[in-house]
Amino acid sequence: MSETIDIKSKETWERAKQIYLSTLSSAAERGQVERYLETITSVMHENGVFVIFVTNDYSASFLRDKYSDKLKKCLELVSSEGKVDIEFRTSERAKPAIVVPSEPPPVAASVSPPRAHAKAPPLASTMPLNEEYTFDNFVSGKSNSWALAAAQGVVSNPGKSGYNPLFIHGGTGLGKTHLMQAIGNELKKKNPALNICYLTAETFLNEYVNALQNGNLESFRKRYRKMDLLMVDDVQFLQKGRQFQEEFFNTFNALQQAQRQIVMTSDVAPKNLPSIETRLISRFEGGMVQEIESPNYETRLAILKKKSEAMVPSIPDNALEFIADTIKSHVRAMEGALNRVRIFRMVESTTPLTNDVLTHMLRDYIEKEKSLRSLTVEEIQQSVAKRFHVSIDQILSAERTQSLVTPRQMAMYISRKYTTRSLPEIAQSFGKTHATILHGVKNIEKRLDVEPDLKSILNEVLNEFGCSLKDNLD
Ligand code: ADP
Ligand code: MG
């Protein structure tokens, strides 16, 4: 089967993909899936088989192992044929976003044999950088000016000790990934020959496990230790595991000693990372640590102006002000609201965007902001205690029987994922450390994936507050 454009399959695939993405309630997972799906170069359909071409072997095997079944079901939903099959292949014309030469150096392009017959050179599985994530597109404000300055410092002096590593932390949807990739995009522009690698902590871990299983540990090491810029996103997902942390520690040291730049992001400060060994934490703290906070009104408005600059039809100022005024939790929600206004302008170009029209159009965003922000941790504890037939005192106690740990951690999870309460505030309301809260949240997150009963209990509790699973603030 040759690799050509097949419009109809592409449409079917796009619809199936959208359905699948809409089933993912965790933004972290959605982000991860989206990044892998971005490596798709084309889609073919023949004899009931959808063949999906991607840019690299790693993506192909990851998508195959983790998502084949689910994507297949979604394809069956939207395709006119009842049963379909799905196959992931590495595209022969693929050109990864950033090609990182690996040992041994590849033969010069002009003398290399045709790709199809050559053994594909092993590429570092850098995930593609979003070209929109640049410094130009990043709006500076009080909430992020230090982090921005630090990121620009890295670009001027990559690898220099004051900025190495750069660790950016802050809540979801506040621009960490954007800023990190801006560093990558800018350095790549300045010097296309640099070895640049961007990946999530989870992918890094997967790579390591694969290397371990296939006995390729040496090439794994070589590959990462020759990076000029290594960006690891969402390090809060690094798992406990001595062996991997040891490996990470060594890679980290090797890069630092060679004055190669490391940038990391996380939703918490290094000292609150739940499962990271202390020696790694002190390494993370050894360079520059900067936080991004929630933007204030002026910054929210400036971000909306920037995002709507090129929109056709244009979005009137009063609509931007309305969004900046009502949606405060994070930039991603603001973007969703802006997009809805844009679509409305496209189809209803003559209806004036009065406050009434906007309130009606964005009512679910507004409701969510209200209900989520007004929820207190105490209300959540009460509601969860009632549902599990335990007392508030038991929830707050240190007793560790499973019948108490579950409601306790569930209350932590709801407080963290469904309200805009800060981590210190939540920790205080539970009388626990930040790390304990994060551990509890993570534990519930894992269990929700495999315990449908727990998920339905969570939904019940949320319903009481007029929310549902999809209102997760991630
Ligand atoms: P995080 O990684 O912190 O969860 P992202 O970097 O994914 O957040 O940002 C979410 C969205 O908000 C992105 O589309 C990003 O471009 C946008 N965004 C966040 N902060 C800013 C900012 N200061 N200026 C412009 N866009 C921003
Ligand atoms: Mg991110």
XYZ file of C-alpha atoms and ligand atoms in Angstrom:
502
model
C 0.000 0.000 0.000
C 1.577 3.290 -0.994
C 1.403 6.372 1.101
C -0.896 8.860 -0.629
C -3.428 11.377 0.555
C -6.787 9.789 1.139
C -9.286 12.520 2.020
C -12.200 10.346 3.024
C -10.154 8.183 5.378
C -8.638 11.291 6.806
C -12.074 12.681 7.625
C -13.204 9.435 9.212
C -9.978 9.291 11.149
C -10.336 12.899 12.336
C -13.837 12.247 13.633
C -12.782 9.050 15.396
C -9.845 10.887 16.926
C -12.070 13.683 18.225
C -14.431 11.161 19.797
C -11.566 9.401 21.460
C -10.054 12.616 22.805
C -13.414 13.669 24.195
C -13.526 10.487 26.284
C -10.334 11.404 28.145
C -11.128 13.255 31.308
C -7.562 13.905 32.411
C -5.813 16.757 30.623
C -2.490 15.104 31.265
C -3.521 12.036 29.332
C -5.199 14.088 26.623
C -2.014 16.121 26.233
C 0.064 12.990 25.942
C -2.230 11.345 23.385
C -2.408 14.546 21.361
C 1.358 14.802 21.229
C 1.635 11.295 19.886
C -1.190 11.873 17.427
C 0.707 14.891 16.131
C 3.328 12.524 14.800
C 0.817 11.164 12.275
C 1.724 12.070 8.717
C -1.043 10.365 6.733
C -3.908 7.924 6.940
C -4.866 5.223 4.437
C -7.780 2.872 4.282
C -7.882 -0.370 2.359
C -9.895 -3.542 2.781
C -11.145 -2.604 6.198
C -7.707 -1.707 7.518
C -6.833 1.833 8.545
C -3.122 2.331 8.166
C -1.798 5.244 10.167
C 1.654 6.527 9.225
C 3.700 8.273 11.897
C 7.077 9.962 11.972
C 9.020 7.474 14.061
C 9.154 3.895 15.220
C 8.727 4.799 18.813
C 5.448 6.605 18.209
C 4.197 3.737 16.074
C 4.852 1.174 18.765
C 3.562 3.361 21.549
C 0.289 4.100 19.758
C -0.035 0.462 18.773
C 0.482 -0.863 22.295
C -1.470 1.686 24.207
C -4.214 3.029 22.020
C -4.983 0.582 19.174
C -8.020 -0.945 20.821
C -9.627 2.294 21.854
C -8.977 4.076 18.576
C -10.272 1.062 16.733
C -13.568 1.215 18.625
C -13.941 4.909 17.806
C -13.217 4.204 14.143
C -15.890 1.546 14.138
C -18.317 4.098 15.535
C -17.829 6.574 12.731
C -16.914 4.366 9.809
C -19.569 3.022 7.438
C -18.159 -0.492 7.715
C -18.949 -2.419 10.839
C -15.556 -3.823 11.744
C -12.265 -2.181 11.017
C -8.661 -2.909 11.819
C -5.941 -0.467 12.614
C -2.232 -0.564 11.924
C 0.496 1.907 12.831
C 3.523 2.214 10.593
C 6.517 4.437 10.379
C 6.234 6.701 7.392
C 8.997 6.361 4.843
C 8.853 10.009 3.965
C 8.741 11.023 7.563
C 10.888 13.881 8.628
C 10.854 14.174 12.367
C 10.466 17.661 13.767
C 13.967 17.561 15.093
C 16.278 14.878 13.838
C 18.895 14.016 16.328
C 21.842 12.153 14.944
C 22.821 9.212 17.031
C 25.884 7.036 17.259
C 27.366 6.330 14.804
C 26.900 9.570 12.858
C 24.730 8.990 9.795
C 26.395 8.810 6.402
C 26.168 12.054 4.431
C 22.745 12.403 2.827
C 24.063 12.495 -0.748
C 25.690 9.101 -0.537
C 23.206 7.334 1.701
C 21.166 4.580 0.071
C 17.395 5.093 -0.323
C 15.631 5.199 3.042
C 13.430 2.226 2.337
C 16.387 -0.100 2.090
C 18.551 1.480 4.700
C 18.150 0.534 8.293
C 16.439 3.578 9.716
C 18.916 5.413 11.938
C 17.757 5.325 15.526
C 16.371 8.741 16.373
C 15.941 10.181 19.777
C 12.213 10.158 20.248
C 11.868 13.827 20.730
C 8.255 14.857 20.611
C 7.404 17.525 18.082
C 7.615 21.132 19.253
C 4.556 23.274 18.724
C 5.700 26.071 16.439
C 3.148 28.434 17.945
C 4.843 28.200 21.318
C 7.288 31.050 20.865
C 8.427 33.950 23.010
C 6.642 36.317 20.622
C 3.360 34.581 21.332
C 3.896 34.490 25.069
C 2.305 37.384 26.918
C 4.298 38.656 29.817
C 2.653 39.727 33.061
C 3.347 39.888 36.747
C 2.378 36.222 37.148
C 5.029 34.933 34.760
C 7.666 37.645 34.310
C 10.338 35.860 36.351
C 9.822 32.574 34.618
C 9.907 34.329 31.250
C 13.114 36.186 32.125
C 14.714 32.924 33.225
C 13.674 31.213 29.986
C 15.196 34.066 27.995
C 18.301 33.807 30.137
C 18.643 30.187 29.086
C 18.408 31.154 25.442
C 21.192 33.709 25.815
C 23.412 31.434 27.857
C 22.449 27.830 27.404
C 24.210 25.494 29.807
C 25.584 28.186 32.083
C 25.448 27.361 35.732
C 23.061 30.011 37.076
C 20.279 28.774 34.826
C 21.081 25.109 34.721
C 18.769 23.364 35.285
C 15.838 25.681 34.813
C 12.840 24.369 36.701
C 9.460 26.001 35.952
C 6.491 25.107 38.113
C 2.898 26.231 38.453
C -0.729 25.122 38.030
C -2.188 23.519 34.928
C -2.803 25.609 31.854
C -0.656 28.523 32.964
C 1.897 28.326 30.171
C 4.700 26.040 31.407
C 4.818 23.898 28.290
C 4.524 26.982 26.107
C 7.482 28.656 27.768
C 9.617 25.533 27.730
C 9.008 24.898 24.056
C 9.690 28.576 23.334
C 13.223 27.932 24.583
C 13.505 24.958 22.232
C 12.065 26.827 19.255
C 14.292 29.830 19.803
C 17.516 27.859 20.273
C 16.682 25.751 17.248
C 16.195 28.925 15.213
C 19.502 30.343 16.400
C 21.368 27.155 15.742
C 19.629 24.402 13.771
C 22.544 22.053 14.394
C 21.893 21.831 18.129
C 20.791 18.515 19.531
C 17.467 19.376 21.074
C 15.106 16.991 22.747
C 11.679 17.662 24.234
C 9.718 14.925 25.937
C 7.405 14.339 28.839
C 8.731 12.632 31.917
C 6.390 9.772 31.171
C 7.848 9.241 27.706
C 11.336 9.429 29.104
C 10.450 6.703 31.543
C 8.900 4.589 28.785
C 12.030 4.999 26.709
C 14.108 3.842 29.577
C 11.952 0.793 30.223
C 12.085 -0.104 26.523
C 15.844 0.281 26.468
C 16.110 -1.877 29.534
C 13.926 -4.593 28.068
C 15.696 -4.584 24.722
C 19.152 -4.441 26.218
C 19.805 -1.024 24.608
C 20.718 0.813 27.736
C 24.054 1.914 26.343
C 22.534 3.580 23.315
C 19.826 5.141 25.485
C 22.557 6.702 27.600
C 24.609 7.881 24.672
C 21.585 9.346 23.013
C 20.556 11.581 25.882
C 23.988 12.469 27.059
C 24.835 14.165 23.825
C 21.874 16.520 23.885
C 22.625 20.219 23.950
C 19.167 20.922 25.339
C 17.090 18.352 27.162
C 13.559 19.447 28.076
C 11.523 17.191 30.331
C 7.907 18.250 30.775
C 5.677 17.353 33.730
C 8.274 15.746 35.970
C 5.608 15.272 38.645
C 4.803 12.116 36.686
C 8.204 10.608 37.315
C 7.540 7.467 39.213
C 9.265 6.096 42.197
C 11.727 3.565 41.047
C 15.266 3.598 42.236
C 16.735 2.299 39.050
C 15.187 4.917 36.813
C 15.953 7.737 39.191
C 19.525 6.552 39.318
C 19.634 6.675 35.541
C 18.038 10.100 35.464
C 20.487 11.300 38.084
C 23.446 10.111 36.048
C 22.148 11.586 32.802
C 21.487 14.781 34.636
C 25.011 14.948 36.033
C 26.626 14.091 32.731
C 24.705 16.814 30.933
C 25.354 19.374 33.595
C 29.053 18.672 33.727
C 29.285 19.076 29.992
C 27.432 22.383 30.317
C 24.450 21.117 28.375
C 21.158 22.763 29.246
C 18.340 21.000 31.096
C 14.857 22.456 31.467
C 12.060 20.870 33.448
C 8.474 21.697 34.336
C 6.178 20.418 37.012
C 2.907 21.416 38.635
C 4.625 21.680 42.023
C 7.892 23.065 43.352
C 10.781 20.571 43.421
C 10.553 20.039 47.172
C 6.915 18.948 46.834
C 7.506 16.350 44.158
C 5.912 13.272 45.662
C 8.135 10.431 44.607
C 11.489 11.927 43.805
C 14.580 11.078 45.787
C 16.044 13.929 47.807
C 19.366 13.964 45.978
C 17.522 14.561 42.706
C 15.392 17.256 44.292
C 18.455 19.104 45.482
C 19.884 18.832 41.969
C 16.665 20.322 40.582
C 16.911 23.143 43.074
C 20.572 23.733 42.251
C 19.918 25.877 39.170
C 17.043 28.258 38.812
C 13.525 27.545 40.056
C 10.723 29.830 38.888
C 7.001 29.731 39.431
C 4.205 30.782 37.082
C 1.137 32.013 38.937
C -2.416 32.629 37.781
C -2.585 35.705 35.574
C -4.364 38.844 36.783
C -7.072 40.644 34.796
C -4.687 42.748 32.691
C -2.584 39.765 31.730
C -5.665 37.676 30.978
C -6.916 40.402 28.681
C -3.528 40.785 27.006
C -3.381 37.017 26.406
C -6.855 37.060 24.872
C -5.902 39.982 22.645
C -2.827 38.136 21.471
C -4.712 34.916 20.821
C -7.462 36.715 18.915
C -5.168 38.981 16.876
C -5.338 36.938 13.733
C -8.891 35.688 14.127
C -11.344 36.197 11.292
C -13.924 37.532 11.893
C -12.363 39.690 14.547
C -13.512 39.504 18.137
C -14.735 42.788 19.631
C -12.979 44.137 22.712
C -16.038 43.909 24.914
C -16.155 40.125 24.353
C -12.482 39.789 25.280
C -13.049 41.867 28.397
C -16.048 39.747 29.287
C -13.997 36.551 29.073
C -11.064 38.027 31.026
C -13.479 39.118 33.687
C -15.404 35.862 34.076
C -12.857 33.118 33.411
C -10.001 33.221 35.846
C -8.962 29.685 36.587
C -6.622 29.054 33.698
C -5.583 30.147 30.273
C -6.743 26.962 28.607
C -10.369 27.595 29.663
C -10.075 31.166 28.400
C -8.971 29.849 25.039
C -11.967 27.496 24.929
C -14.334 30.381 25.600
C -12.622 32.558 23.003
C -12.971 29.842 20.439
C -16.648 29.535 21.118
C -17.122 33.268 20.594
C -15.220 32.992 17.336
C -17.460 30.229 16.033
C -20.524 32.214 17.061
C -19.201 35.223 15.126
C -18.722 33.051 12.079
C -22.277 31.764 12.001
C -24.153 34.685 13.549
C -22.168 37.588 12.211
C -24.979 40.125 12.617
C -26.001 39.382 16.213
C -24.362 41.939 18.529
C -22.258 40.418 21.300
C -24.016 41.950 24.263
C -23.300 40.798 27.807
C -26.559 38.843 27.762
C -25.624 37.024 24.594
C -22.152 36.283 25.973
C -23.494 35.105 29.321
C -25.804 32.716 27.547
C -23.167 31.492 25.134
C -20.550 30.903 27.814
C -22.893 29.836 30.594
C -21.242 26.496 31.222
C -17.796 28.084 31.565
C -19.224 30.686 33.924
C -21.136 28.142 35.978
C -18.053 26.014 36.297
C -15.961 28.929 37.473
C -18.559 29.812 40.052
C -19.262 26.395 41.424
C -15.662 25.323 41.437
C -14.250 28.392 42.993
C -16.859 28.617 45.696
C -16.404 25.017 46.847
C -14.475 24.800 50.089
C -12.276 21.885 51.083
C -14.447 21.444 54.196
C -17.592 21.068 52.079
C -15.848 18.430 50.028
C -14.648 16.550 53.114
C -18.173 16.603 54.504
C -19.763 15.352 51.347
C -17.224 12.574 50.849
C -17.470 11.510 54.508
C -21.237 11.210 54.166
C -21.011 9.155 50.994
C -18.541 6.726 52.585
C -20.373 6.629 55.941
C -17.403 7.859 57.945
C -16.926 10.950 60.083
C -14.962 14.095 59.285
C -12.706 13.304 62.239
C -11.901 9.957 60.708
C -11.093 11.614 57.387
C -8.737 13.985 59.152
C -7.188 11.320 61.345
C -3.911 9.537 60.654
C -5.526 6.100 60.706
C -4.530 4.105 57.655
C -7.152 1.426 57.216
C -8.318 1.204 53.618
C -11.883 2.165 54.562
C -10.540 5.548 55.658
C -7.705 5.991 53.197
C -10.057 5.850 50.210
C -12.459 8.616 51.330
C -9.552 10.695 52.629
C -7.713 10.502 49.328
C -10.911 10.978 47.354
C -11.546 14.251 49.214
C -7.967 15.317 48.466
C -8.447 14.439 44.834
C -11.646 16.470 44.471
C -10.136 19.442 46.289
C -7.134 19.415 44.004
C -8.779 18.610 40.692
C -12.138 20.304 40.930
C -11.451 23.515 42.822
C -8.952 26.291 42.388
C -7.783 25.978 45.989
C -4.031 26.116 46.258
C -1.955 23.181 47.395
C -0.905 24.845 50.678
C -4.540 25.630 51.426
C -5.630 22.060 50.771
C -2.738 20.660 52.801
C -3.691 22.864 55.703
C -7.349 21.844 55.583
C -6.300 18.210 55.824
C -3.547 18.846 58.346
C -1.128 17.016 56.031
C 2.007 17.810 54.060
C 1.938 18.836 50.415
C 3.568 15.579 49.474
C 0.869 13.549 51.233
C -1.855 15.397 49.337
C -0.113 14.841 46.014
C 0.444 11.199 46.801
C -3.262 10.807 47.633
C -4.321 12.557 44.437
C -2.055 10.400 42.356
C -3.255 7.242 43.985
C -6.901 8.038 43.258
C -6.014 9.021 39.723
C -4.460 5.622 39.145
C -7.341 3.759 40.763
C -9.964 5.643 38.744
C -8.521 4.174 35.575
C -9.140 0.630 36.704
C -11.996 0.871 39.212
C -15.274 1.858 37.563
C -17.048 1.682 40.928
C -14.776 4.298 42.410
C -15.369 6.470 39.367
C -19.116 6.299 39.805
C -18.826 7.208 43.490
C -16.707 10.197 42.493
C -19.344 11.195 39.972
C -22.067 10.937 42.625
C -20.193 13.251 44.985
C -19.508 15.714 42.184
C -23.157 15.687 41.132
C -24.079 16.874 44.581
C -22.104 20.003 43.855
C -23.610 20.395 40.418
C -20.407 19.185 38.736
C -19.500 16.067 36.826
C -16.351 14.149 35.915
C -15.655 16.322 32.871
C -15.373 19.458 35.026
C -11.897 18.381 36.046
C -9.818 21.552 36.016
C -6.793 19.824 34.504
P 0.777 24.182 31.193
O 1.889 23.448 30.515
O 1.248 25.077 32.279
O -0.340 23.290 31.638
P 0.382 25.306 28.572
O 1.747 25.795 28.289
O -0.059 24.056 27.899
O 0.132 25.174 30.138
O -0.629 26.498 28.265
C -2.007 26.296 28.015
C -2.453 27.252 26.920
O -2.422 28.584 27.406
C -1.539 27.225 25.715
O -2.322 27.309 24.545
C -0.670 28.454 25.869
O -0.275 28.967 24.621
C -1.602 29.400 26.589
N -0.893 30.351 27.468
C -0.626 30.209 28.778
N 0.027 31.279 29.264
C 0.183 32.114 28.221
C 0.782 33.411 28.064
N 1.348 34.048 29.089
N 0.734 33.982 26.839
C 0.159 33.348 25.812
N -0.427 32.156 25.894
C -0.411 31.527 27.063
Mg 2.125 21.410 30.211
